[in-house]
Each structure stands twice: as structure tokens, then as C-alpha cells.
PDB file of C-alpha atoms in Angstrom:
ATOM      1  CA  UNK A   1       1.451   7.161 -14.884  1.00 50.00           C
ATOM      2  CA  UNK A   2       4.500   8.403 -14.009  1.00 54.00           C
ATOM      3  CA  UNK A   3       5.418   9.180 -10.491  1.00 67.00           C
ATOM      4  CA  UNK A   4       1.725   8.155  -9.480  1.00 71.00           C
ATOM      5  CA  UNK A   5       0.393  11.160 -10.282  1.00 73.00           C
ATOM      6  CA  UNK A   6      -1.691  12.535 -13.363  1.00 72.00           C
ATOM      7  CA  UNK A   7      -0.703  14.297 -16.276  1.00 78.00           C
ATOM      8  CA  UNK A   8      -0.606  17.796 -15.734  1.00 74.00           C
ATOM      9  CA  UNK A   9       0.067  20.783 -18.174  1.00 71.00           C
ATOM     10  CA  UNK A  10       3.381  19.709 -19.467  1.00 74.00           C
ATOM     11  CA  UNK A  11       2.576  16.404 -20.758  1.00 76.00           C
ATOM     12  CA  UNK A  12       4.200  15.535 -23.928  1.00 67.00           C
ATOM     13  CA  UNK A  13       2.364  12.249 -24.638  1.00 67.00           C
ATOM     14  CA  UNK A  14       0.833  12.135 -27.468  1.00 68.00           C
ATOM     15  CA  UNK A  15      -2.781  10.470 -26.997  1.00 75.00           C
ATOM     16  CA  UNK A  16      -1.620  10.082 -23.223  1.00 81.00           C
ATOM     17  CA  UNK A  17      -3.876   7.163 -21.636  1.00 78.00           C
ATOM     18  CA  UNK A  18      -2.971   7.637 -18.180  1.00 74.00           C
ATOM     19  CA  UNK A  19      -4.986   5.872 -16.324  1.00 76.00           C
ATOM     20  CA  UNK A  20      -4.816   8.784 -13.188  1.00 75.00           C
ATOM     21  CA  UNK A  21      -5.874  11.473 -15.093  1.00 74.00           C
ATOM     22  CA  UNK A  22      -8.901  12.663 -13.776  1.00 70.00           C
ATOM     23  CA  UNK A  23      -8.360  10.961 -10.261  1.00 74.00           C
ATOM     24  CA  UNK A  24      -7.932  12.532  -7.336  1.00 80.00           C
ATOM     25  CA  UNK A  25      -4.889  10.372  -5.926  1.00 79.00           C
ATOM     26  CA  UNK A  26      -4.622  12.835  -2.797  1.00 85.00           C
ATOM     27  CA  UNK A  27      -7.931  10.241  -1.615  1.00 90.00           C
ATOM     28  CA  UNK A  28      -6.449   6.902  -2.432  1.00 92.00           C
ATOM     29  CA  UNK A  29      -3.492   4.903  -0.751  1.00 95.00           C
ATOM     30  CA  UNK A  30      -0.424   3.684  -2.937  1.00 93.00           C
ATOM     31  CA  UNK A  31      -1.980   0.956  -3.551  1.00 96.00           C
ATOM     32  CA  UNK A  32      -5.473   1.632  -4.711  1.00 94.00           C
ATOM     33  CA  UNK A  33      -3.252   4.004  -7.043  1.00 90.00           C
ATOM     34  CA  UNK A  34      -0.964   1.039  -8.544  1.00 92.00           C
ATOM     35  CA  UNK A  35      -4.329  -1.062  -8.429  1.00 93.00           C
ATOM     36  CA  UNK A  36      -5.837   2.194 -10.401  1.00 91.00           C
ATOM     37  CA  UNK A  37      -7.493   0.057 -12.960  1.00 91.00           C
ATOM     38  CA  UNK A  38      -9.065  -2.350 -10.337  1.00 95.00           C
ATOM     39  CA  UNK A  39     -10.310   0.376  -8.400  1.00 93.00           C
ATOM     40  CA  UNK A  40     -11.969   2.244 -11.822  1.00 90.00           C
ATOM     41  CA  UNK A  41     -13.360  -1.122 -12.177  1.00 94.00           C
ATOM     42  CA  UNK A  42     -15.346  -0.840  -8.859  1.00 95.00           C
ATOM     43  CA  UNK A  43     -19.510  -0.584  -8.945  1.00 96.00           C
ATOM     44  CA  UNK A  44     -21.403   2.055  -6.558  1.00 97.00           C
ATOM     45  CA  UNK A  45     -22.591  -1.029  -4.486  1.00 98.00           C
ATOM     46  CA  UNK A  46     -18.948  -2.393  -4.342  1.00 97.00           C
ATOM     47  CA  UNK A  47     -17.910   1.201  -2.848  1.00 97.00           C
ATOM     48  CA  UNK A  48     -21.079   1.010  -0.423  1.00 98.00           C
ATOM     49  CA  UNK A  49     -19.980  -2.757   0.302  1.00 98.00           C
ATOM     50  CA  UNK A  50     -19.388  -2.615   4.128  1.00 98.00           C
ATOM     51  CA  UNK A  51     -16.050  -4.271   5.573  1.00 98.00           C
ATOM     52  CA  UNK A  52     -15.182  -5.214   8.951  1.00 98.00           C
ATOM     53  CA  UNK A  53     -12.294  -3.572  10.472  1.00 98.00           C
ATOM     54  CA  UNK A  54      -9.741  -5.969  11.505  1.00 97.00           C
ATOM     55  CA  UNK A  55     -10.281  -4.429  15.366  1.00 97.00           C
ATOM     56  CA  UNK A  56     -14.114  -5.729  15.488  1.00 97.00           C
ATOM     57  CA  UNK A  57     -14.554  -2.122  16.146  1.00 98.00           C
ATOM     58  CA  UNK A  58     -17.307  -0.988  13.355  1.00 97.00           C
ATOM     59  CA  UNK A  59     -17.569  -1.914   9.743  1.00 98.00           C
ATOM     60  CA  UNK A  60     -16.642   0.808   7.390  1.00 98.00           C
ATOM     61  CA  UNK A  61     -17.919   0.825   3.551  1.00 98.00           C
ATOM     62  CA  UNK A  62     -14.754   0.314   1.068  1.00 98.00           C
ATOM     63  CA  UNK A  63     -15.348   3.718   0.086  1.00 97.00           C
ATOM     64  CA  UNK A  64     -13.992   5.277   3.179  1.00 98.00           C
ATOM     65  CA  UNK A  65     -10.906   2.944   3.178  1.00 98.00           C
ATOM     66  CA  UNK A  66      -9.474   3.785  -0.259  1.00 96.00           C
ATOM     67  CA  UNK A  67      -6.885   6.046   1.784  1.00 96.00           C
ATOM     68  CA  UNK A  68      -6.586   6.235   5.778  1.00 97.00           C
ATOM     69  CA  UNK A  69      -9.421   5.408   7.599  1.00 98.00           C
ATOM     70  CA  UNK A  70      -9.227   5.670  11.801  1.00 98.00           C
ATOM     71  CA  UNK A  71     -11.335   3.233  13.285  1.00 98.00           C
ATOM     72  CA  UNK A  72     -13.715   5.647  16.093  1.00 97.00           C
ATOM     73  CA  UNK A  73     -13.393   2.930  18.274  1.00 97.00           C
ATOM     74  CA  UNK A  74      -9.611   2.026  18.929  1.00 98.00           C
ATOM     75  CA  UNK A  75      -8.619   5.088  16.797  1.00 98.00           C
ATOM     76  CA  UNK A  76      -6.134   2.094  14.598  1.00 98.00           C
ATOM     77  CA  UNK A  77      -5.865   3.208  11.170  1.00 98.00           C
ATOM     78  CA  UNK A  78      -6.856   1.394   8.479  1.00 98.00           C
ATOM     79  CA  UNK A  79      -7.155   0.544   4.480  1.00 98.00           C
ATOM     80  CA  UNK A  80      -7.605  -1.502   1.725  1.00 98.00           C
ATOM     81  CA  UNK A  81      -5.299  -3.527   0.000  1.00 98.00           C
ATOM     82  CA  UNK A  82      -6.044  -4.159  -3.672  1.00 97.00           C
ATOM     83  CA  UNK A  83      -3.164  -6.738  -3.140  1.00 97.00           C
ATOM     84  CA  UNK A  84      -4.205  -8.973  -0.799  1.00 97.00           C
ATOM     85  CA  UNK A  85      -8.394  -8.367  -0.927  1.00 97.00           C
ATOM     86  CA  UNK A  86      -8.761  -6.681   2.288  1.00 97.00           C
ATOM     87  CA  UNK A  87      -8.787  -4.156   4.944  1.00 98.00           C
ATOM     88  CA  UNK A  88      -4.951  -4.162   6.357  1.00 98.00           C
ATOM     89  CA  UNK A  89      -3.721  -2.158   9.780  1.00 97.00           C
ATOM     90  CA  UNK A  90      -1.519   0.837   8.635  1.00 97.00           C
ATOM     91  CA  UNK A  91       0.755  -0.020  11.400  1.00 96.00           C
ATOM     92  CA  UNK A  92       1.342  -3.656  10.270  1.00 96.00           C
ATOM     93  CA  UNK A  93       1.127  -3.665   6.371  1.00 96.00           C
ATOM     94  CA  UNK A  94       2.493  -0.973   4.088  1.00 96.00           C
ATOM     95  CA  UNK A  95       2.843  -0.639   0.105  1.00 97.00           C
ATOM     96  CA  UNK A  96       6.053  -0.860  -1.564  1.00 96.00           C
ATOM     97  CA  UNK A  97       5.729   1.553  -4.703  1.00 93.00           C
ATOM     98  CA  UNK A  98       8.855  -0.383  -6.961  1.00 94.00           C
ATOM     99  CA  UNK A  99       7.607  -3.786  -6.357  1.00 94.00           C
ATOM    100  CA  UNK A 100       3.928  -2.870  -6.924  1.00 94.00           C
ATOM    101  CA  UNK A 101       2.611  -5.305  -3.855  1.00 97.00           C
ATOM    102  CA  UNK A 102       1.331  -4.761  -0.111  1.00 97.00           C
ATOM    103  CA  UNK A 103       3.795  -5.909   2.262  1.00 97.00           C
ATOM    104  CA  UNK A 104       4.543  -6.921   6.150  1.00 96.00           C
ATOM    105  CA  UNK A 105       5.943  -4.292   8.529  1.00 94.00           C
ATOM    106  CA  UNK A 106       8.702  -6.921   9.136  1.00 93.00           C
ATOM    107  CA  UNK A 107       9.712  -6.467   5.258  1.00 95.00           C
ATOM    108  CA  UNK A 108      11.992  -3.786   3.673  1.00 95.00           C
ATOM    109  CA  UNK A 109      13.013  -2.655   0.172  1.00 95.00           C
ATOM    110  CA  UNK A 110      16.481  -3.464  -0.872  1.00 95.00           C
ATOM    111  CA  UNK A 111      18.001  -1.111  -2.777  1.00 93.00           C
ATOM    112  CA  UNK A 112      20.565  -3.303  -4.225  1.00 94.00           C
ATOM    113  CA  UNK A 113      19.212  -6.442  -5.603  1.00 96.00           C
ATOM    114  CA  UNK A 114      15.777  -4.571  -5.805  1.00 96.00           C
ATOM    115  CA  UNK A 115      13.510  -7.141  -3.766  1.00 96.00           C
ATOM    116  CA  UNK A 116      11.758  -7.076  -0.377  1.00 96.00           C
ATOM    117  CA  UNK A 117      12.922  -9.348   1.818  1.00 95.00           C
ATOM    118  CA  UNK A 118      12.070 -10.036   5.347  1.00 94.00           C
ATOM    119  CA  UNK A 119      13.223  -9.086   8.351  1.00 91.00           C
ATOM    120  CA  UNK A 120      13.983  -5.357   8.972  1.00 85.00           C
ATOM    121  CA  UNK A 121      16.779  -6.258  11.122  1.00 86.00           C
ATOM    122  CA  UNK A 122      18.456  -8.786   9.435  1.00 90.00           C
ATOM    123  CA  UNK A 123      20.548  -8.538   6.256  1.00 93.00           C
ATOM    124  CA  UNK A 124      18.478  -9.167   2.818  1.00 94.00           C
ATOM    125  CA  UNK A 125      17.526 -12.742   2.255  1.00 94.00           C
ATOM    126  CA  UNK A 126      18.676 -12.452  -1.630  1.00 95.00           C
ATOM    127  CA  UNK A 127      21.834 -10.414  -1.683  1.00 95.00           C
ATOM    128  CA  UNK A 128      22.998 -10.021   1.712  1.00 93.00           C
ATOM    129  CA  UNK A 129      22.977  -5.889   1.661  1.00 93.00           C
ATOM    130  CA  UNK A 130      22.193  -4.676   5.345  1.00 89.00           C
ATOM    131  CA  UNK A 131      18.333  -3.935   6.754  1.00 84.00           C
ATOM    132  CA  UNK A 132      17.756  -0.491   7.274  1.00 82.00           C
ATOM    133  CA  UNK A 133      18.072  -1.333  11.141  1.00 78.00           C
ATOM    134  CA  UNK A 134      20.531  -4.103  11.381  1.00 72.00           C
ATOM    135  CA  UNK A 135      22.938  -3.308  14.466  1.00 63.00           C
ATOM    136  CA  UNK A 136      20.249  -0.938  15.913  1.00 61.00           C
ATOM    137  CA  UNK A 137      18.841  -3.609  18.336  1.00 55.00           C
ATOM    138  CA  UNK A 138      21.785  -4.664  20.078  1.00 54.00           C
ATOM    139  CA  UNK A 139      24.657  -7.233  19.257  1.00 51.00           C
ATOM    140  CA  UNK A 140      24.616  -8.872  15.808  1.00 49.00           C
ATOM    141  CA  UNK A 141      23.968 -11.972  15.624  1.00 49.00           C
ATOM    142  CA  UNK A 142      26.306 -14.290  13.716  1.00 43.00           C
TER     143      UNK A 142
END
């Protein structure tokens, strides 16, 4: 499963048991792709199971929110976390790829202890390395 994709031509595994082979990843999120075994796992009524959209707008089946969905009424997009069990705003939530889990908007990767920390601002909570937009919103604070 390397890079998140499938196998393609050049694979030199030998009995190669990627799991995304077969899968079109262009229709799932990052995270129903990490999650690829608990989304294989899913029935035909899980997939027709309908969700309500954190807006109150409409209720969506899972199927339509394994990658982008855009709510017709507020026009918010939308998906579903493996992670955390349900239907997160795009806006709010994303899916860091090293750490393999759904996180806050507020959180960031840090590059050099290799944790997510909070505060996108603010300098990582584990190492001290600088947010990707500490300084940008005015003075520093000490």
C-alpha cells in the first residue's frame, strides 16, 4: 500500500496483498483509504445506512460520503471519518496521512518530532519546532 495507491504494472511484490488493489481510491477520502480494511468490511445496508449531516441540512447514505460530499442545502462539504465514527465538516477536520488519524483544523503535522500537536499558531506542544503560521497573526506572544 504504498503511497495510498494500488499496485500498478511495475510491482515487484511477490504475492502482493495490497489491500487497494482493485479500489478505486480516486472515490474515497484519506481516510476511508488508511481505514481500507474497515471500509472492505462494510455490508450493502451499511453503505445505504443514512447519516445526518452535521448542518441538519439532509441525511446522506455513507455511500456518498466515502470522499467529498456538498450538503445541497448549505453547500458545506462533508465526509466520513473511519477515525472518529462519523460524518466530519471538511472545513473543520482533516486526515493526517503519517499519523494515520482524523484531526482538528486547529492541529498541524510536525515535521520534526513527527506528531500533531495543537494549535496552528503556536509552536509544537512536544518539541517546540514553529506552527506553520506562528508570527502570521500578529505579535508573538511570549
Amino acid at each position: 500500500m504504498k503511497n495510498n495507491e494500488p499496485c500498478d504494472e511495475n510491482c515487484t511484490g511477490a504475492d502482493c496483498h495490497n489491500p487497494l488493489n482493485g479500489v478505486d481510491v480516486d472515490a474515497l477520502s484519506v481516510c476511508a483509504i488508511q481505514n481500507i480494511e474497515e471500509f472492505q468490511e462494510l455490508s450493502e445496508e451499511e453503505l445505504a445506512e443514512e447519516h445526518e449531516l452535521p448542518c441538519g441540512c439532509e441525511h446522506v447514505p455513507l455511500r456518498s460520503l466515502l470522499d467529498d460530499y456538498t450538503c445541497q442545502g448549505c453547500s458545506e462539504v462533508y465526509w466520513y471519518s473511519f477515525c472518529w465514527q462519523s460524518v466530519v465538516q471538511d472545513s473543520c477536520t482533516w486526515h493526517c496521512e503519517v499519523c494515520g488519524q482524523c484531526r482538528d483544523w486547529r492541529e498541524w503535522h510536525c515535521e520534526r518530532c513527527n506528531k500533531c500537536t495543537y494549535g496552528v499558531s503556536l509552536p509544537c506542544q512536544h518539541c517546540g519546532a514553529e506552527g506553520p503560521y506562528q508570527g502570521m497573526f500578529g505579535a508573538r506572544l511570549s
